[in-house]
Amino acid sequence: MSLRRDVRHGLRIGRAEFVRSLRGYASETRRIVGLLLLLLFFGGNLLVSLPVVYVAGQSAQSVTEIPFFGPVATAIPVVLTLLATFRTLERIGRVEHESLVLTTVHPRAVVVGLITAEVGRIALWFGLPFAVVAATFTAGLGAPSLLVTATAVVVPLACCTTVWGYAVGIAVLRGFERLPGVRRTLKVVGFVAMVGVVLVSQSVGRSLADGSLPVDTLAATLTFGPLADFLALAFVGTPLARPFSVAAVATLAAIVALTPVGLVVATRQASALWFADRASGRDRDSAATVAKADGSPGGFSTPKPLSATKGGHVAWGLLVRGVRHPQKFTHLVMLVFFLGPLGTTIVQSSADGLGPILAASGAGLGTYLAGATFGLNPLGDDRPQFPMLLLTPTAPRALVRGRVLAGVILGVPVAAALPLATVALGTSPLSAVAFALVGVLMCLAAAAFAVGIGAAYPIYEEREFWGATTVVPSTLVLMGFMFVVGPGTVIGLVATWFGVTGHLSATPLLAGGLGLYLLVTGGVSYGSYRYAIRRYRTYTFD
Amino acid sequence: MPSTNADAAVEAVDLRKTYGSEVALDGVSLSIPSGTVYGFLGPNGAGKTTTMRILTGLSQPTSGSVRICGLDVSDREKLAPHVGYLPETPPLYDEFSAREQLDYVGDLRDIPSETAEARIDDLLDAFGLVGDANKRIGTYSKGMKQKTAFIQSVLHEPDVLFLDEPTSGLDPRAARQIRTSIGDVADSGSTVFLSTHILPVVEAVADEVGVLFDGRVVAEGTPDEVKSRAQTGGEGSLEDAFLAVTSDETRLSGVADE
């Protein structure tokens, strides 16, 4: 009776949380536009791939012919469990307004509710495209029963992996509460591991392509037979069916039996976590104590030459706050996804090419930092202080200029020092100096561009991003910045390389192209900077 | 220390709460009869919120015991129908309208839908929220949010209502509305445990007052008793008494035991 009531409450909580998510997605016009862009991009890709899926359904003869079926079937439960674990760590480890919910219903109902809502969100984001692909494949295969059997296989698996992933995630959160030091260490380890994974994935991709990897041996090693047999049950009653296996049925039974066990474990873990004293509060206290002990004697003194201008003061303030609260820069980890291909290129480059590649990379890295560090959410960053900032005699121009300057101060040393340092690796001094100079100019352009694009789409809500709660820029803005500044920087650096190596001859076409490039780069950056100033000048708390 | 009373709505015995070497509560005992409005006072950091979290079962004491309406607070399933809790930050979902929020809580409280609907209509009307009931809570003012959260906490007609700073930041009209409602809740036989810094509110509605200082109850009794024991003189206000008992604890160490 109690279980039935808790499940009923859980489903109600799940429905409410899911509705809240949907309303959150559609709460602003800009978010809707972002979603439409995503839909356009991924939906378009999906539509284009459907004919291929249909033909694959028509031509499929046996499940054993599906490439890498064994390792993929083994990977699916692992990936689903990991996904649930990470989502628990990131988002659903706690319910919003605990004081209300936990004094109203049993924690088991809350666990059921959070998991239900999460399954709903995953079904919305991934289930719909998956269903479209499955339906198309089924149509090609001519066996409608596949949809039913696939659902019968996927749903228990998804429930089991989600419940256990949740239990694991909660257990990890409990561990973090007990040992806050582990959380900090794991953040660093996780970051390094992610860089490693990106780098390795590049190498694996190439090795797969050139055939140097023993694919068959690897596939056999990574396949867990009972899981592959279980997923093959999805094809029962279709031309792709493989002989019935006892292991498959036993796996299905184990999955079904493990789900309630996982729910019990998850509930106990969650109760222990939610009703325990929050380590974070004590951490904050101790952090405050440490900060007090470390203190900041004296007033705010801006060093020269920054102290000469108001923009300089603002820039110094941003730098000091950044150093004291580095979590503000968690959005910069997006850079990791670009380090992978770059790292592989550097590793595989010849000794002659290493210096110039590193020099160009340094200029590019500095450019990225100059814009992305302080520029991509200026209004969101400054909003809490606006009642003070906008009512001082300091002009908005100085506020924006300070933000640009802070980015430049951070980016320029990287953009200049790395190219110059590569002289030791054989880069000619001329090339090194040229890359450094171009890098410095790029920093200026990127920092000016960033404040404009950031001001166009401010984010005010604090979010948990990579384990730190902070106001991070919109992903859309971050991607937009990269799509504009990335190619722009590459064009500039490639042109520089050809220029210093004497591969460019002065022609009207070259002069025109270069002029156009400089005009666009300078014009867009300056326009963006002016736009940011205007947004500051006309800002209102609406 | 108050004696254990089986009829007490709130019975806490020798509560102690520590965070490592830091002592948040040090032997807090309370015995609050049913139908009482109990004003719980204390300076910032005295341990009021910790006490309230323990009394609502949201946190566990390091030692000591708590019973609400005779139920051990660790039995949350049985406890839930008996308590209502309004924390300092109203626990509302911005994405819902007030009516949706209250319907949702009514569902979770297992209040029959017709009963819930009638109560929601009555309470929305009493608090002047009918016209805005279908607007998203994200668009509400602080006062509207606080009133919605108050309705939410009394929707199931709890035996004990815990209120943490319910009138903080409200305009006089909204504050009076909440204050009147606290009296109504008490008149209906419920017990109200009211934590606030706004002493005139306590003076206006509380039958009994407890002052928490440095993790200990340093004064307890009716407002008049506390005022007289704090030796503020006959003309002193509760504010004077509060300042006295929380500024020179040793002088009054015996007050709670008197």
Short mmCIF file of C-alpha atoms in Angstrom, two decimals, chain A residues 48-461:
data_model
loop_
_atom_site.label_atom_id
_atom_site.label_comp_id
_atom_site.label_asym_id
_atom_site.label_seq_id
_atom_site.Cartn_x
_atom_site.Cartn_y
_atom_site.Cartn_z
CA VAL A 48 18.96 13.15 -44.64
CA SER A 49 20.05 9.89 -43.00
CA LEU A 50 16.60 8.27 -42.99
CA PRO A 51 16.77 6.94 -46.57
CA VAL A 52 20.05 5.23 -45.70
CA VAL A 53 18.42 3.69 -42.62
CA TYR A 54 15.48 2.53 -44.75
CA VAL A 55 17.79 0.88 -47.28
CA ALA A 56 19.77 -0.71 -44.43
CA GLY A 57 16.50 -2.19 -43.15
CA GLN A 58 15.71 -3.54 -46.60
CA SER A 59 19.10 -5.13 -47.10
CA ALA A 60 19.69 -6.47 -43.56
CA GLN A 61 19.70 -10.26 -43.45
CA SER A 62 20.95 -11.20 -40.01
CA VAL A 63 21.72 -9.51 -36.72
CA THR A 64 25.25 -10.91 -36.89
CA GLU A 65 25.79 -8.79 -40.00
CA ILE A 66 25.27 -5.59 -38.09
CA PRO A 67 28.78 -4.17 -37.69
CA PHE A 68 30.12 -4.27 -34.12
CA PHE A 69 26.79 -5.52 -32.76
CA GLY A 70 28.51 -7.34 -29.86
CA PRO A 71 30.60 -4.46 -28.50
CA VAL A 72 27.83 -1.96 -29.12
CA ALA A 73 25.30 -4.17 -27.30
CA THR A 74 27.75 -4.40 -24.41
CA ALA A 75 28.45 -0.69 -24.45
CA ILE A 76 24.80 0.41 -24.42
CA PRO A 77 24.04 -0.57 -20.78
CA VAL A 78 27.40 0.76 -19.65
CA VAL A 79 26.85 4.09 -21.39
CA LEU A 80 23.28 4.38 -20.10
CA THR A 81 24.43 3.71 -16.54
CA LEU A 82 27.26 6.23 -16.84
CA LEU A 83 24.88 8.78 -18.34
CA ALA A 84 22.50 8.35 -15.41
CA THR A 85 25.39 8.60 -12.97
CA PHE A 86 26.67 11.82 -14.50
CA ARG A 87 23.19 13.32 -14.69
CA THR A 88 22.75 12.48 -11.02
CA LEU A 89 26.00 14.16 -10.13
CA GLU A 90 25.17 17.16 -12.26
CA ARG A 91 21.45 17.68 -11.86
CA ILE A 92 19.13 15.16 -10.24
CA GLY A 93 21.08 14.26 -7.12
CA ARG A 94 18.84 16.59 -5.16
CA VAL A 95 15.32 17.85 -5.60
CA GLU A 96 14.63 21.55 -5.67
CA HIS A 97 12.98 22.85 -2.49
CA GLU A 98 13.87 19.83 -0.40
CA SER A 99 12.22 21.33 2.66
CA LEU A 100 8.84 21.20 0.97
CA VAL A 101 9.10 17.85 -0.77
CA LEU A 102 10.83 15.92 2.00
CA THR A 103 8.35 17.04 4.65
CA THR A 104 5.52 16.03 2.35
CA VAL A 105 6.33 12.62 0.86
CA HIS A 106 8.59 9.64 1.43
CA PRO A 107 12.10 9.90 -0.07
CA ARG A 108 11.29 6.85 -2.20
CA ALA A 109 8.61 8.89 -3.95
CA VAL A 110 11.12 11.63 -4.60
CA VAL A 111 13.60 9.15 -6.07
CA VAL A 112 10.90 7.69 -8.32
CA GLY A 113 9.86 11.20 -9.32
CA LEU A 114 13.34 12.42 -10.18
CA ILE A 115 14.13 9.29 -12.16
CA THR A 116 10.78 9.44 -13.98
CA ALA A 117 11.37 13.05 -14.96
CA GLU A 118 14.87 12.24 -16.13
CA VAL A 119 13.64 9.31 -18.22
CA GLY A 120 11.08 11.67 -19.71
CA ARG A 121 13.75 14.24 -20.58
CA ILE A 122 16.01 11.60 -22.09
CA ALA A 123 13.08 10.18 -24.05
CA LEU A 124 12.34 13.66 -25.35
CA TRP A 125 15.89 14.45 -26.43
CA PHE A 126 17.09 11.02 -27.54
CA GLY A 127 14.02 8.80 -27.59
CA LEU A 128 12.17 10.67 -30.30
CA PRO A 129 15.05 10.59 -32.82
CA PHE A 130 15.73 6.98 -31.87
CA ALA A 131 12.08 6.10 -32.41
CA VAL A 132 12.11 7.76 -35.83
CA VAL A 133 15.22 5.82 -36.86
CA ALA A 134 13.81 2.57 -35.46
CA ALA A 135 10.49 3.09 -37.24
CA THR A 136 12.27 3.79 -40.53
CA PHE A 137 14.48 0.73 -40.15
CA THR A 138 11.39 -1.35 -39.30
CA ALA A 139 9.62 -0.07 -42.37
CA GLY A 140 12.61 -1.04 -44.50
CA LEU A 141 12.76 -4.44 -42.88
CA GLY A 142 9.06 -5.01 -43.33
CA ALA A 143 8.63 -6.43 -39.81
CA PRO A 144 6.44 -4.09 -37.73
CA SER A 145 6.80 -6.36 -34.70
CA LEU A 146 10.35 -5.04 -34.33
CA LEU A 147 8.98 -1.86 -32.76
CA VAL A 148 7.19 -3.86 -30.08
CA THR A 149 10.07 -6.25 -29.34
CA ALA A 150 12.62 -3.43 -29.34
CA THR A 151 10.49 -1.50 -26.85
CA ALA A 152 10.14 -4.61 -24.69
CA VAL A 153 13.92 -4.93 -24.62
CA VAL A 154 14.90 -1.28 -24.34
CA VAL A 155 12.44 -0.17 -21.63
CA PRO A 156 13.54 -2.66 -18.92
CA LEU A 157 17.15 -2.01 -19.79
CA ALA A 158 16.71 1.76 -19.62
CA CYS A 159 14.86 1.52 -16.29
CA CYS A 160 17.46 -0.76 -14.75
CA THR A 161 20.47 1.25 -15.91
CA THR A 162 18.86 4.56 -14.92
CA VAL A 163 18.01 3.32 -11.43
CA TRP A 164 21.46 1.85 -10.86
CA GLY A 165 23.17 4.85 -12.41
CA TYR A 166 21.19 7.02 -10.02
CA ALA A 167 22.21 4.84 -7.07
CA VAL A 168 25.86 5.04 -8.09
CA GLY A 169 25.63 8.80 -8.59
CA ILE A 170 24.09 9.33 -5.17
CA ALA A 171 26.76 7.11 -3.61
CA VAL A 172 29.42 9.24 -5.26
CA LEU A 173 27.75 12.41 -3.98
CA ARG A 174 27.72 10.96 -0.48
CA GLY A 175 31.40 10.22 -0.86
CA PHE A 176 31.99 13.81 -1.92
CA GLU A 177 30.07 15.06 1.13
CA ARG A 178 32.25 13.01 3.42
CA LEU A 179 35.48 13.73 1.61
CA PRO A 180 35.31 17.17 -0.02
CA GLY A 181 38.99 16.87 -0.94
CA VAL A 182 38.16 13.94 -3.22
CA ARG A 183 35.72 16.10 -5.15
CA ARG A 184 38.36 18.73 -5.81
CA THR A 185 40.91 16.09 -6.81
CA LEU A 186 38.45 14.34 -9.09
CA LYS A 187 37.71 17.60 -10.86
CA VAL A 188 41.34 17.86 -11.87
CA VAL A 189 41.60 14.15 -12.63
CA GLY A 190 38.37 14.30 -14.61
CA PHE A 191 39.61 17.22 -16.66
CA VAL A 192 42.92 15.51 -17.43
CA ALA A 193 41.11 12.25 -18.20
CA MET A 194 38.81 14.05 -20.60
CA VAL A 195 41.75 15.60 -22.44
CA GLY A 196 43.25 12.11 -22.58
CA VAL A 197 40.06 10.59 -23.94
CA VAL A 198 39.79 13.25 -26.62
CA LEU A 199 43.41 12.71 -27.64
CA VAL A 200 43.10 8.92 -27.62
CA SER A 201 39.85 9.03 -29.55
CA GLN A 202 41.66 10.90 -32.32
CA SER A 203 44.37 8.26 -32.50
CA VAL A 204 41.85 5.43 -32.38
CA GLY A 205 39.90 6.99 -35.21
CA ARG A 206 42.98 7.18 -37.38
CA SER A 207 44.07 3.67 -36.45
CA LEU A 208 40.63 2.34 -37.34
CA ALA A 209 40.78 4.15 -40.64
CA ASP A 210 44.20 2.90 -41.65
CA GLY A 211 43.50 -0.65 -40.42
CA SER A 212 46.38 -0.83 -37.99
CA LEU A 213 44.05 -1.73 -35.11
CA PRO A 214 43.07 -5.43 -34.69
CA VAL A 215 39.38 -4.64 -34.89
CA ASP A 216 38.07 -8.21 -34.78
CA THR A 217 40.13 -9.17 -31.74
CA LEU A 218 39.14 -5.96 -30.00
CA ALA A 219 35.45 -6.48 -30.80
CA ALA A 220 35.55 -10.02 -29.45
CA THR A 221 37.27 -8.85 -26.27
CA LEU A 222 34.79 -6.04 -25.65
CA THR A 223 31.70 -8.18 -26.20
CA PHE A 224 29.83 -9.59 -23.23
CA GLY A 225 27.90 -12.49 -24.73
CA PRO A 226 24.80 -12.51 -22.49
CA LEU A 227 24.20 -8.80 -23.06
CA ALA A 228 24.56 -9.15 -26.82
CA ASP A 229 22.17 -12.13 -26.72
CA PHE A 230 19.73 -10.08 -24.66
CA LEU A 231 19.71 -7.14 -27.05
CA ALA A 232 19.33 -9.54 -29.94
CA LEU A 233 15.93 -10.40 -28.42
CA ALA A 234 14.78 -7.10 -29.92
CA PHE A 235 14.86 -8.83 -33.31
CA VAL A 236 12.75 -11.83 -32.31
CA GLY A 237 10.06 -12.43 -34.91
CA THR A 238 11.95 -10.57 -37.63
CA PRO A 239 14.19 -11.91 -40.39
CA LEU A 240 17.15 -10.78 -38.30
CA ALA A 241 16.37 -13.04 -35.33
CA ARG A 242 19.19 -15.18 -34.05
CA PRO A 243 18.63 -18.54 -32.32
CA PHE A 244 16.95 -18.27 -28.93
CA SER A 245 19.41 -18.30 -26.06
CA VAL A 246 18.93 -19.18 -22.40
CA ALA A 247 21.52 -16.54 -21.49
CA ALA A 248 19.36 -13.87 -23.13
CA VAL A 249 16.31 -14.81 -21.08
CA ALA A 250 18.39 -15.07 -17.91
CA THR A 251 19.80 -11.60 -18.59
CA LEU A 252 16.30 -10.21 -19.09
CA ALA A 253 15.19 -11.79 -15.81
CA ALA A 254 18.24 -10.39 -14.03
CA ILE A 255 17.57 -6.91 -15.41
CA VAL A 256 13.94 -7.02 -14.32
CA ALA A 257 14.88 -8.31 -10.87
CA LEU A 258 17.70 -5.84 -10.38
CA THR A 259 15.51 -2.80 -11.03
CA PRO A 260 13.56 -2.84 -7.73
CA VAL A 261 16.74 -3.78 -5.91
CA GLY A 262 18.37 -0.73 -7.44
CA LEU A 263 15.42 1.39 -6.38
CA VAL A 264 15.81 0.24 -2.79
CA VAL A 265 19.53 0.95 -2.86
CA ALA A 266 18.98 4.34 -4.50
CA THR A 267 16.32 5.29 -1.94
CA ARG A 268 18.54 4.39 0.99
CA GLN A 269 21.45 6.25 -0.50
CA ALA A 270 19.29 9.27 -1.29
CA SER A 271 17.73 9.36 2.18
CA ALA A 272 21.16 9.23 3.75
CA LEU A 273 22.36 12.05 1.50
CA TRP A 274 19.35 14.34 1.77
CA PHE A 275 18.96 14.11 5.52
CA ALA A 276 22.64 14.36 6.30
CA ASP A 277 24.27 17.64 7.17
CA ARG A 278 25.48 19.39 4.09
CA ALA A 279 29.27 19.35 3.95
CA SER A 280 29.06 22.22 1.53
CA GLY A 281 27.75 24.51 4.23
CA ARG A 282 30.62 23.65 6.50
CA ASP A 283 32.96 23.96 3.57
CA ARG A 284 31.68 27.40 2.95
CA ASP A 285 32.23 28.23 6.55
CA SER A 286 35.74 26.91 6.52
CA ALA A 287 36.39 28.56 3.19
CA ALA A 288 35.19 31.81 4.67
CA THR A 289 37.46 31.26 7.63
CA VAL A 290 40.39 30.63 5.34
CA ALA A 291 39.56 33.67 3.27
CA LYS A 292 39.36 35.68 6.45
CA ALA A 293 42.70 34.34 7.55
CA ASP A 294 44.24 35.01 4.17
CA GLY A 295 42.49 38.39 4.15
CA SER A 296 43.16 41.39 1.99
CA PRO A 297 44.80 44.02 4.13
CA GLY A 298 44.53 47.54 2.85
CA GLY A 299 42.34 48.89 0.10
CA PHE A 300 41.95 48.04 -3.54
CA SER A 301 45.10 49.24 -5.24
CA THR A 302 45.43 48.90 -8.96
CA PRO A 303 49.01 48.56 -10.18
CA LYS A 304 50.49 50.81 -12.81
CA PRO A 305 49.92 51.27 -15.70
CA LEU A 306 46.35 50.01 -15.24
CA SER A 307 45.74 52.60 -12.54
CA ALA A 308 46.02 55.34 -15.15
CA THR A 309 42.51 54.78 -16.52
CA LYS A 310 39.13 53.75 -15.20
CA GLY A 311 39.09 50.91 -17.70
CA GLY A 312 42.35 49.74 -16.17
CA HIS A 313 40.83 49.75 -12.69
CA VAL A 314 37.88 47.74 -13.96
CA ALA A 315 40.21 45.28 -15.69
CA TRP A 316 42.27 44.83 -12.54
CA GLY A 317 39.10 44.24 -10.52
CA LEU A 318 38.03 41.53 -12.95
CA LEU A 319 41.45 39.87 -12.83
CA VAL A 320 41.55 39.88 -9.02
CA ARG A 321 38.05 38.45 -8.78
CA GLY A 322 38.91 35.86 -11.41
CA VAL A 323 41.93 34.66 -9.48
CA ARG A 324 39.93 34.44 -6.26
CA HIS A 325 37.01 32.66 -7.94
CA PRO A 326 38.48 30.59 -10.80
CA GLN A 327 35.25 28.55 -11.09
CA LYS A 328 33.96 31.50 -13.11
CA PHE A 329 36.04 30.22 -15.98
CA THR A 330 34.73 26.66 -16.18
CA HIS A 331 33.22 27.48 -19.57
CA LEU A 332 36.75 27.62 -20.97
CA VAL A 333 36.94 23.81 -20.85
CA MET A 334 35.18 23.80 -24.21
CA LEU A 335 38.68 24.38 -25.52
CA VAL A 336 39.49 20.77 -24.69
CA PHE A 337 37.51 19.57 -27.68
CA PHE A 338 39.83 21.53 -29.92
CA LEU A 339 42.98 20.43 -28.14
CA GLY A 340 42.41 16.83 -29.23
CA PRO A 341 42.84 17.21 -32.97
CA LEU A 342 45.49 19.87 -32.43
CA GLY A 343 47.44 17.65 -30.03
CA THR A 344 47.38 14.77 -32.49
CA THR A 345 48.61 17.05 -35.26
CA ILE A 346 51.44 18.30 -33.07
CA VAL A 347 52.44 14.81 -32.02
CA GLN A 348 52.44 13.55 -35.61
CA SER A 349 54.12 16.57 -37.15
CA SER A 350 57.69 16.40 -38.34
CA ALA A 351 60.49 18.05 -36.41
CA ASP A 352 60.59 20.94 -38.92
CA GLY A 353 56.91 21.68 -38.60
CA LEU A 354 56.65 21.39 -34.82
CA GLY A 355 57.89 24.90 -34.01
CA PRO A 356 55.61 26.80 -36.39
CA ILE A 357 52.60 24.67 -35.43
CA LEU A 358 53.21 25.38 -31.77
CA ALA A 359 53.77 29.06 -32.49
CA ALA A 360 50.49 29.31 -34.36
CA SER A 361 48.74 27.29 -31.66
CA GLY A 362 50.01 29.69 -29.01
CA ALA A 363 48.68 32.66 -30.94
CA GLY A 364 45.34 30.90 -31.37
CA LEU A 365 45.15 29.91 -27.70
CA GLY A 366 45.86 33.46 -26.58
CA THR A 367 43.18 34.75 -28.93
CA TYR A 368 40.64 32.33 -27.52
CA LEU A 369 41.48 33.25 -23.94
CA ALA A 370 41.39 36.98 -24.65
CA GLY A 371 37.80 36.79 -25.83
CA ALA A 372 36.27 33.85 -24.00
CA THR A 373 37.58 34.43 -20.48
CA PHE A 374 35.83 37.67 -19.57
CA GLY A 375 33.85 38.69 -22.62
CA LEU A 376 31.12 36.18 -23.32
CA ASN A 377 28.57 37.16 -20.67
CA PRO A 378 29.37 40.71 -19.59
CA LEU A 379 25.82 41.71 -18.64
CA GLY A 380 25.26 38.49 -16.74
CA ASP A 381 28.52 38.90 -14.85
CA ASP A 382 27.88 42.51 -13.95
CA ARG A 383 24.15 42.39 -13.29
CA PRO A 384 24.36 41.86 -9.52
CA GLN A 385 26.57 44.95 -9.31
CA PHE A 386 24.61 47.07 -11.82
CA PRO A 387 22.67 48.99 -9.17
CA MET A 388 26.04 50.28 -8.04
CA LEU A 389 27.98 50.31 -11.34
CA LEU A 390 25.37 52.11 -13.43
CA LEU A 391 24.83 54.77 -10.78
CA THR A 392 28.46 55.82 -10.61
CA PRO A 393 29.98 58.52 -12.81
CA THR A 394 32.03 55.82 -14.56
CA ALA A 395 30.87 55.64 -18.15
CA PRO A 396 29.62 52.31 -19.54
CA ARG A 397 32.43 52.67 -22.05
CA ALA A 398 34.96 52.22 -19.25
CA LEU A 399 33.18 49.13 -17.97
CA VAL A 400 33.25 47.48 -21.38
CA ARG A 401 36.77 48.65 -22.10
CA GLY A 402 37.92 47.21 -18.76
CA ARG A 403 36.45 43.85 -19.68
CA VAL A 404 38.19 43.91 -23.05
CA LEU A 405 41.42 44.94 -21.40
CA ALA A 406 41.22 42.13 -18.84
CA GLY A 407 40.88 39.60 -21.64
CA VAL A 408 43.75 41.15 -23.54
CA ILE A 409 45.95 41.10 -20.44
CA LEU A 410 45.30 37.39 -20.10
CA GLY A 411 45.54 36.50 -23.78
CA VAL A 412 48.45 38.59 -24.97
CA PRO A 413 51.19 36.93 -22.87
CA VAL A 414 50.10 33.55 -24.20
CA ALA A 415 49.73 34.74 -27.78
CA ALA A 416 53.12 36.47 -27.72
CA ALA A 417 55.23 34.33 -25.44
CA LEU A 418 54.44 30.92 -26.92
CA PRO A 419 55.38 31.85 -30.52
CA LEU A 420 58.57 33.54 -29.33
CA ALA A 421 59.46 30.53 -27.17
CA THR A 422 59.24 28.23 -30.18
CA VAL A 423 62.41 29.76 -31.56
CA ALA A 424 64.08 27.17 -29.34
CA LEU A 425 62.29 24.48 -31.38
CA GLY A 426 63.56 25.76 -34.67
CA THR A 427 61.02 28.39 -35.64
CA SER A 428 62.74 31.22 -37.47
CA PRO A 429 62.84 34.46 -35.46
CA LEU A 430 60.93 36.21 -38.23
CA SER A 431 58.13 33.66 -38.10
CA ALA A 432 58.02 33.74 -34.31
CA VAL A 433 57.80 37.52 -34.20
CA ALA A 434 55.20 37.57 -36.96
CA PHE A 435 53.02 35.02 -35.20
CA ALA A 436 53.40 36.89 -31.92
CA LEU A 437 52.40 40.20 -33.52
CA VAL A 438 49.45 38.70 -35.32
CA GLY A 439 48.48 36.91 -32.11
CA VAL A 440 48.45 40.18 -30.17
CA LEU A 441 46.24 41.86 -32.78
CA MET A 442 43.95 38.83 -32.81
CA CYS A 443 43.62 39.07 -29.03
CA LEU A 444 42.41 42.62 -29.32
CA ALA A 445 39.93 41.74 -32.05
CA ALA A 446 38.63 38.67 -30.22
CA ALA A 447 38.21 40.50 -26.92
CA ALA A 448 36.29 43.32 -28.61
CA PHE A 449 34.12 40.89 -30.56
CA ALA A 450 33.39 38.78 -27.48
CA VAL A 451 31.80 41.55 -25.41
CA GLY A 452 29.35 42.30 -28.21
CA ILE A 453 28.23 38.74 -28.88
CA GLY A 454 28.10 38.13 -25.13
CA ALA A 455 25.98 41.22 -24.53
CA ALA A 456 23.58 40.11 -27.26
CA TYR A 457 22.55 37.02 -25.32
CA PRO A 458 23.18 37.48 -21.60
CA ILE A 459 22.63 34.67 -19.13
CA TYR A 460 21.69 35.72 -15.61
CA GLU A 461 20.82 32.45 -13.90
#
